PDB file of C-alpha atoms in Angstrom:
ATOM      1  CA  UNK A   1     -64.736 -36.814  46.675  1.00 89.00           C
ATOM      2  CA  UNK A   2     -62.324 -33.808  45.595  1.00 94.00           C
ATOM      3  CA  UNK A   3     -64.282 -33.792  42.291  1.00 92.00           C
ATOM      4  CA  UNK A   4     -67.267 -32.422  44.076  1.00 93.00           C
ATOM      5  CA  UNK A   5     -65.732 -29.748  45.160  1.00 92.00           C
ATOM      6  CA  UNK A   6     -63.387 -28.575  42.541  1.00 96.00           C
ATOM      7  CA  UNK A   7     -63.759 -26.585  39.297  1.00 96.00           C
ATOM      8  CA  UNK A   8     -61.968 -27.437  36.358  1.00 96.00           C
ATOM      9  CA  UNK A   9     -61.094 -25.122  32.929  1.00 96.00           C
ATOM     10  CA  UNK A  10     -59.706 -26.580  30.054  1.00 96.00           C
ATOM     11  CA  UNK A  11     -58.833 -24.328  27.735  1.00 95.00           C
ATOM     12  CA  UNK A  12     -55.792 -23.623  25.161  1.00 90.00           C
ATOM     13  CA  UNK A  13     -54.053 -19.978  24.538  1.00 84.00           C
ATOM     14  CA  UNK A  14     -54.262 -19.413  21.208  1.00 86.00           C
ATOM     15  CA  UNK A  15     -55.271 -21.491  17.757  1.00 85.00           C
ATOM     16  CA  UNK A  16     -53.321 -24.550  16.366  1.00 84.00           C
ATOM     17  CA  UNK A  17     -49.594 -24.200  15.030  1.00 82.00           C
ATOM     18  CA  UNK A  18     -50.875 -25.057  11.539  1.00 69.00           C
ATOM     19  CA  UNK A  19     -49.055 -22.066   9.407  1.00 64.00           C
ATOM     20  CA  UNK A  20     -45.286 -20.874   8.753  1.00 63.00           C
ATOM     21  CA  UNK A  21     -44.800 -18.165   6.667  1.00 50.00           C
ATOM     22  CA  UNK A  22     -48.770 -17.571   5.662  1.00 50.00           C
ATOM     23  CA  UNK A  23     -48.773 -21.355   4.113  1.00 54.00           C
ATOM     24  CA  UNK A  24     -51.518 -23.401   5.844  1.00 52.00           C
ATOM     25  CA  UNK A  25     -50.347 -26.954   4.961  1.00 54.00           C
ATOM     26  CA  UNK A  26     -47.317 -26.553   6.769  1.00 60.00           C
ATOM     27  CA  UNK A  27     -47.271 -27.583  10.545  1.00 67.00           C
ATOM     28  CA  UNK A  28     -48.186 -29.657  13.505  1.00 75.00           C
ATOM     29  CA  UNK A  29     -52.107 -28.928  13.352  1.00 80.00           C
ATOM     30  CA  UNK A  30     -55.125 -28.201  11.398  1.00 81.00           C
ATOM     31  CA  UNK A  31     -57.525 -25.352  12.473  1.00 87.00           C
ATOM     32  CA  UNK A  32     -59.665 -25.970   9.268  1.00 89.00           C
ATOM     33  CA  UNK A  33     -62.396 -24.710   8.811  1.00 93.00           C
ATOM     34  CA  UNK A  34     -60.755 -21.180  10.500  1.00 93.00           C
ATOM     35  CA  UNK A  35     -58.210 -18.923   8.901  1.00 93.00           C
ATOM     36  CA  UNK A  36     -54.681 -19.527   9.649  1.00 90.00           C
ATOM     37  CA  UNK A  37     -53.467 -20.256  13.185  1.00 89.00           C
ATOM     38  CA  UNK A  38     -50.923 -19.483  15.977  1.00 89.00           C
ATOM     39  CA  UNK A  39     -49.893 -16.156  16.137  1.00 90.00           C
ATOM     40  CA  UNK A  40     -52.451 -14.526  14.092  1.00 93.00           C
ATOM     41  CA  UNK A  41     -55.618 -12.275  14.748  1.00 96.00           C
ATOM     42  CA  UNK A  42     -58.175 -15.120  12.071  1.00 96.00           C
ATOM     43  CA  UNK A  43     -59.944 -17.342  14.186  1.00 96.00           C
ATOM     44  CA  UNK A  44     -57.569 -20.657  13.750  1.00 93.00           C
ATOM     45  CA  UNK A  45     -55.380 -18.029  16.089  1.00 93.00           C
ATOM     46  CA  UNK A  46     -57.887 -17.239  18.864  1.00 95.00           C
ATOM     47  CA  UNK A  47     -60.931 -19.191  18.651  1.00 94.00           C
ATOM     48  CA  UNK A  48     -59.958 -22.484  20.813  1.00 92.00           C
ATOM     49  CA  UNK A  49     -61.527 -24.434  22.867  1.00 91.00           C
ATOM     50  CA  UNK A  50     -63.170 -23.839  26.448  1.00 95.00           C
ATOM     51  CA  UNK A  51     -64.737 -26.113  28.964  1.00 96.00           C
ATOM     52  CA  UNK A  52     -65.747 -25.426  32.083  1.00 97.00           C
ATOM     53  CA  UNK A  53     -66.901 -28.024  34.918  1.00 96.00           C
ATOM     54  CA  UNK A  54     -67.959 -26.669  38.034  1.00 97.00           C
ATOM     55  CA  UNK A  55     -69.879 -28.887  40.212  1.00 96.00           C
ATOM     56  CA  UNK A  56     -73.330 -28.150  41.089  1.00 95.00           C
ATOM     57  CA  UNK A  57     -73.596 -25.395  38.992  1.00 96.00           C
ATOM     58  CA  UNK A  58     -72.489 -26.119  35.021  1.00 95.00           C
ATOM     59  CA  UNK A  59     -74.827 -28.374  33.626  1.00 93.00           C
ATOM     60  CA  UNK A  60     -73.276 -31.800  32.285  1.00 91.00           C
ATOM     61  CA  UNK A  61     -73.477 -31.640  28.073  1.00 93.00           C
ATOM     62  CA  UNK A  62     -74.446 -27.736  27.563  1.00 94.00           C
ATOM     63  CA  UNK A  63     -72.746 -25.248  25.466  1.00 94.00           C
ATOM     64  CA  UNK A  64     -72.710 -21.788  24.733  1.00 94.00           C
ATOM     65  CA  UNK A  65     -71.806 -20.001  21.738  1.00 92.00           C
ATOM     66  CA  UNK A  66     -70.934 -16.226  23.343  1.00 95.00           C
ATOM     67  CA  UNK A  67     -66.877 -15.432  22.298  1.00 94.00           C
ATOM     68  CA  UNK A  68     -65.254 -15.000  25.943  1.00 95.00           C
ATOM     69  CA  UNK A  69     -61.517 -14.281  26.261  1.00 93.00           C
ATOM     70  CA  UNK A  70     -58.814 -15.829  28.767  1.00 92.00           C
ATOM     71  CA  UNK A  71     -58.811 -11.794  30.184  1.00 92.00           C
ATOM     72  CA  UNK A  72     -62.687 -13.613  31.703  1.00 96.00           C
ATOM     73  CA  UNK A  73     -61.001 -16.495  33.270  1.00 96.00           C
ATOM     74  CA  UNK A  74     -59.345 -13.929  36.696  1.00 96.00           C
ATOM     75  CA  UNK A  75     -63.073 -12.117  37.454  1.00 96.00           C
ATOM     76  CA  UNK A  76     -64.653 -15.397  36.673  1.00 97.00           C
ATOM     77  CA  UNK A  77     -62.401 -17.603  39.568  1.00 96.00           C
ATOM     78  CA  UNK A  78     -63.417 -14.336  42.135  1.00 96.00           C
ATOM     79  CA  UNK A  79     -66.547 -14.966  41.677  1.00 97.00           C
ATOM     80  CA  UNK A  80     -66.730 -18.595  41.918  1.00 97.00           C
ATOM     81  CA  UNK A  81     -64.376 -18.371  45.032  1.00 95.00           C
ATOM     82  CA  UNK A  82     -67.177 -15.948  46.097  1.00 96.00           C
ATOM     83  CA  UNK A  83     -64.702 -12.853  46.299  1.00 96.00           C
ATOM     84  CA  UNK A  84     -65.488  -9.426  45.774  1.00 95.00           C
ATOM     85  CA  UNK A  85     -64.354  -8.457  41.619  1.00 92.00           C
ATOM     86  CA  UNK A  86     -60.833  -6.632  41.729  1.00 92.00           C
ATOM     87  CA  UNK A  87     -61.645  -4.362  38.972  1.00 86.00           C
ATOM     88  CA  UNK A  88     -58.071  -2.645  38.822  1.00 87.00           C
ATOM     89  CA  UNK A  89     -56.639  -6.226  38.434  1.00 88.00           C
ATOM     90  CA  UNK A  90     -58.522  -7.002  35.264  1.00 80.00           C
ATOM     91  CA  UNK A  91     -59.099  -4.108  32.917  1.00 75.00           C
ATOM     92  CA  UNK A  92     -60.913  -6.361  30.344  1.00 81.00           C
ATOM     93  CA  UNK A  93     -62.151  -9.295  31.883  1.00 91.00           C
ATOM     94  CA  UNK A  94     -65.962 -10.278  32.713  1.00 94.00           C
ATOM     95  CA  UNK A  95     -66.865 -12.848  34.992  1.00 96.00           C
ATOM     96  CA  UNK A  96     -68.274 -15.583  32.936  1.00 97.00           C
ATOM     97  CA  UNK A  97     -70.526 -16.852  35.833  1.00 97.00           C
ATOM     98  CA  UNK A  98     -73.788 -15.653  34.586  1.00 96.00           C
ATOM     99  CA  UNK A  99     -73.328 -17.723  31.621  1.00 97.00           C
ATOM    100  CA  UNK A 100     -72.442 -20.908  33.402  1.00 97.00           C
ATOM    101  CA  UNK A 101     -75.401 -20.487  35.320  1.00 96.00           C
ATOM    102  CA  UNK A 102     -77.280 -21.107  31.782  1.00 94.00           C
ATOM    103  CA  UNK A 103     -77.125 -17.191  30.859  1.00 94.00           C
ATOM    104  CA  UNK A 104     -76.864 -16.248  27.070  1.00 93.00           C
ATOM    105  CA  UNK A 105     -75.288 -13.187  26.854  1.00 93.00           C
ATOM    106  CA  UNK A 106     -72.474 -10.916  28.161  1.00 94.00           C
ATOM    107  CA  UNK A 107     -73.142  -7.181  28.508  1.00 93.00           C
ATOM    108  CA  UNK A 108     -69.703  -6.140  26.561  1.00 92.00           C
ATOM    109  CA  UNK A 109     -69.230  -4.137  23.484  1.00 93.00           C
ATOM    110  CA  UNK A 110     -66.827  -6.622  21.617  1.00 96.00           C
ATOM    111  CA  UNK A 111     -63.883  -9.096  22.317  1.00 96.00           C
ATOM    112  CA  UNK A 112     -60.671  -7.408  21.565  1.00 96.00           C
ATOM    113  CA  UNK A 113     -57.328  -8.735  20.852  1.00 96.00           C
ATOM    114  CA  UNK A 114     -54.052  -6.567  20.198  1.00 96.00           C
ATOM    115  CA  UNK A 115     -50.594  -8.236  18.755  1.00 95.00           C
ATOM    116  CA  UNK A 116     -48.321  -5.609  18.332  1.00 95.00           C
ATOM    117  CA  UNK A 117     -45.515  -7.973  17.168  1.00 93.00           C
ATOM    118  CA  UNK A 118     -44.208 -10.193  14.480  1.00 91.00           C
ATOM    119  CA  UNK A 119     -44.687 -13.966  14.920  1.00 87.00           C
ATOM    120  CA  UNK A 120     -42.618 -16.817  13.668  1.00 82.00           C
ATOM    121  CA  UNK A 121     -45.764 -17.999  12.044  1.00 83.00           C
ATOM    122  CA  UNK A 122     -45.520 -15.176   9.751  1.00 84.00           C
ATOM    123  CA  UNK A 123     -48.397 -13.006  11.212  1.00 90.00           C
ATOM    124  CA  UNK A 124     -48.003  -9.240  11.407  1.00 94.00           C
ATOM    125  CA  UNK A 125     -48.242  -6.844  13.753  1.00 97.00           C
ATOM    126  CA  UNK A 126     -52.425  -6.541  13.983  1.00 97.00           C
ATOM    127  CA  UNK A 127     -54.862  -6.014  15.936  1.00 98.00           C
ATOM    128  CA  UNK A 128     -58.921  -6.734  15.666  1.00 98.00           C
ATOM    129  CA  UNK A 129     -62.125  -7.011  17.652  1.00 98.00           C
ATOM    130  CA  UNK A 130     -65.304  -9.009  17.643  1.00 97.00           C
ATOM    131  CA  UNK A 131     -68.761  -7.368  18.046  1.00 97.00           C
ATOM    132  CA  UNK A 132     -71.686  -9.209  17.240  1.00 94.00           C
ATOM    133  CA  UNK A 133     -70.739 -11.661  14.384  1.00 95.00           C
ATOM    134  CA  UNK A 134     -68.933  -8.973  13.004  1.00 97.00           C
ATOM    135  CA  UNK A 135     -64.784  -8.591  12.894  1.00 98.00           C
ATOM    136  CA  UNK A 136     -62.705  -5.625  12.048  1.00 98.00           C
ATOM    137  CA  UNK A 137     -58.746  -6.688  11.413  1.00 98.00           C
ATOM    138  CA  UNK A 138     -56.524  -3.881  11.288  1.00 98.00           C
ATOM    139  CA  UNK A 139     -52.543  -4.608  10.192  1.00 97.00           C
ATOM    140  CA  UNK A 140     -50.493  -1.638  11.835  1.00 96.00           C
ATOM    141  CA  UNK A 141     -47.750  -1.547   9.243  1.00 94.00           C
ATOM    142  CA  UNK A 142     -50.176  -0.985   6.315  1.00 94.00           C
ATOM    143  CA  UNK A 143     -52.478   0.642   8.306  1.00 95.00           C
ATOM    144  CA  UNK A 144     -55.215  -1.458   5.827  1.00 97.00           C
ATOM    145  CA  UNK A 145     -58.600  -3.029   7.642  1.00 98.00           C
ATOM    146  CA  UNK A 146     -60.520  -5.969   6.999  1.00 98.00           C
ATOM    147  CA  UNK A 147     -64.170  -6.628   7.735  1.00 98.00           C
ATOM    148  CA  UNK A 148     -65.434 -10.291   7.570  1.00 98.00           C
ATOM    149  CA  UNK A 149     -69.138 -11.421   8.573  1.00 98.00           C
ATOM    150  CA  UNK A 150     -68.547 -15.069  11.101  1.00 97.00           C
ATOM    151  CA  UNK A 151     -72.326 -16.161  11.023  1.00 94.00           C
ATOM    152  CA  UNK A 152     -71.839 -16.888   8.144  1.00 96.00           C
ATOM    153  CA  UNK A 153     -68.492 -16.997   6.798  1.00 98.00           C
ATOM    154  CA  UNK A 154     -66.720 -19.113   9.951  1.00 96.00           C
ATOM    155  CA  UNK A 155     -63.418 -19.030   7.269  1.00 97.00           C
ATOM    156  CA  UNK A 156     -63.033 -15.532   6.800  1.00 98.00           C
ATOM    157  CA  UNK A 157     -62.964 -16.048   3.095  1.00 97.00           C
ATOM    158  CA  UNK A 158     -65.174 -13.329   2.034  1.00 98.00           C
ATOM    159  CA  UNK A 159     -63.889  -9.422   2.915  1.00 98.00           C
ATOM    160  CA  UNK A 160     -67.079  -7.286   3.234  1.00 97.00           C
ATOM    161  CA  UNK A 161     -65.593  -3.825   3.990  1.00 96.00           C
ATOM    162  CA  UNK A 162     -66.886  -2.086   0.125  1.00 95.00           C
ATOM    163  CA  UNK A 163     -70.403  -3.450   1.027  1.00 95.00           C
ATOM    164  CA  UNK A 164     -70.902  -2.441   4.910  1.00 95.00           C
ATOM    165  CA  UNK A 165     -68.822   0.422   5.137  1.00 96.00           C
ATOM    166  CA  UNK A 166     -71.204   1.681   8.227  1.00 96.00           C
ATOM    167  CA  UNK A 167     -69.528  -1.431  10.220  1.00 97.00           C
ATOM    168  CA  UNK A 168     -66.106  -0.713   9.378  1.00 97.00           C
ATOM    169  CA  UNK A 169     -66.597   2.653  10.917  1.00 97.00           C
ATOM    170  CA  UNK A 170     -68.645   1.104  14.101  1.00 98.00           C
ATOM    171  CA  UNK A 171     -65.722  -1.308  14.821  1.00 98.00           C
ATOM    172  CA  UNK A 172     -63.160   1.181  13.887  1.00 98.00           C
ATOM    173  CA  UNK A 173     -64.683   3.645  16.903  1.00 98.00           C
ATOM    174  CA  UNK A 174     -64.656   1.057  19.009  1.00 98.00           C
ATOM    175  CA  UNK A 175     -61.343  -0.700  18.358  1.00 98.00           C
ATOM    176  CA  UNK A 176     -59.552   2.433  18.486  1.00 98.00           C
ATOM    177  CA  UNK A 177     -61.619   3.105  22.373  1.00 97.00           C
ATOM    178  CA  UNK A 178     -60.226   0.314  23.538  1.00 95.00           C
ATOM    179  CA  UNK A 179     -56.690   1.006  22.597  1.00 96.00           C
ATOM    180  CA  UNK A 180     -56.944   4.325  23.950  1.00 96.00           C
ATOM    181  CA  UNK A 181     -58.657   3.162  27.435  1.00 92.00           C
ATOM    182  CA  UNK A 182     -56.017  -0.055  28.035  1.00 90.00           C
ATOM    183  CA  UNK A 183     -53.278   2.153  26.826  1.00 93.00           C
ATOM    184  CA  UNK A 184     -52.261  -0.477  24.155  1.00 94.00           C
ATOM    185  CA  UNK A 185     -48.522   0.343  22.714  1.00 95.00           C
ATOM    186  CA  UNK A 186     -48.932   0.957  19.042  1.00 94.00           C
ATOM    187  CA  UNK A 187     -45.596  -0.248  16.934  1.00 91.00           C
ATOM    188  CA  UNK A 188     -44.305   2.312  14.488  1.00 84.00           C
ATOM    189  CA  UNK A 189     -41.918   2.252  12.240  1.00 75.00           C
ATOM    190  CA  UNK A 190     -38.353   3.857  13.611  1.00 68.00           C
TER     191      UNK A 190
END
């Protein structure tokens, strides 16, 4: 009977080791359709997968499309353990309850990531955030910004930052308010 009565996440930290040096053909996995893999800010680096079973509650089968981030997964566990949130302890994180309970929406600005480092993989230093289906990825040692549209471009193929320049300065705003309020360490060059 422990399966009644306990709450299992499966989950994965980041995308597929499927690049080395920027080529996709070379490594262990495939995150095709998504861009790239391990180690970088594309989505075959930090869209994985997430399932959640917690008995009486998730319904057997569903799914939910909202972006969440493992920074969800502490507030999430208080609640389900029925503790009070520990705000302080988790700058970023939402509790994820409301849409295991069949919700369809988080009230958050974006999803955020920050990877001020270099990566065997062959990533850059970047950084980027998710509002909406919109992305903004910034590279710190060019300073240069992408824009790419996921409804409907999944791959980031297609860079739309000359034709929605109004976005690029939305998620620029906000990117640069949440480095600012987490107190993100920016890398620059000695």
């Amino acid at each position: 009977g422990i399966a009644d009565n306990t709450i299992i996440i499966f989950t994965s930290d980041n995308g597929g080791l499927s690049t080395l040096g920027g080529k996709r053909s070379i490594g262990p996995t495939s995150c095709v359709p998504l861009r790239a893999g391990k180690g970088w800010v594309y989505e075959g680096g930090i869209r994985v997968p997430l399932i959640v079973d917690w008995p009486g509650v998730t319904k057997a089968g569903s799914t939910n499309s909202v972006p969440v981030t493992s920074t969800d997964f502490y507030p999430t566990l208080l609640a389900m353990a029925g503790l009070d949130p520990r705000p302080a302890q988790h700058l970023d994180g939402l509790s994820l309850v409301p849409l295991l309970k069949g919700g369809l929406a988080l009230e958050r600005e974006g999803v955020f990531w920050h990877y001020p480092h270099y990566h065997g993989s062959g990533s850059r230093p970047s950084a980027a955030v998710r509002a909406g289906d919109y992305k903004l990825v910034r590279w710190y040692e060019t300073g240069e910004e992408e824009l790419y549209r996921l409804g409907d471009d999944l791959s980031e193929t297609r860079e739309r930052s000359r034709e929605n320049p109004v976005e690029i300065v939305r998620l620029r705003k906000m990117l640069d308010g949440w480095l600012t309020r987490t107190g993100a360490r920016i890398p620059t060059k000695p």
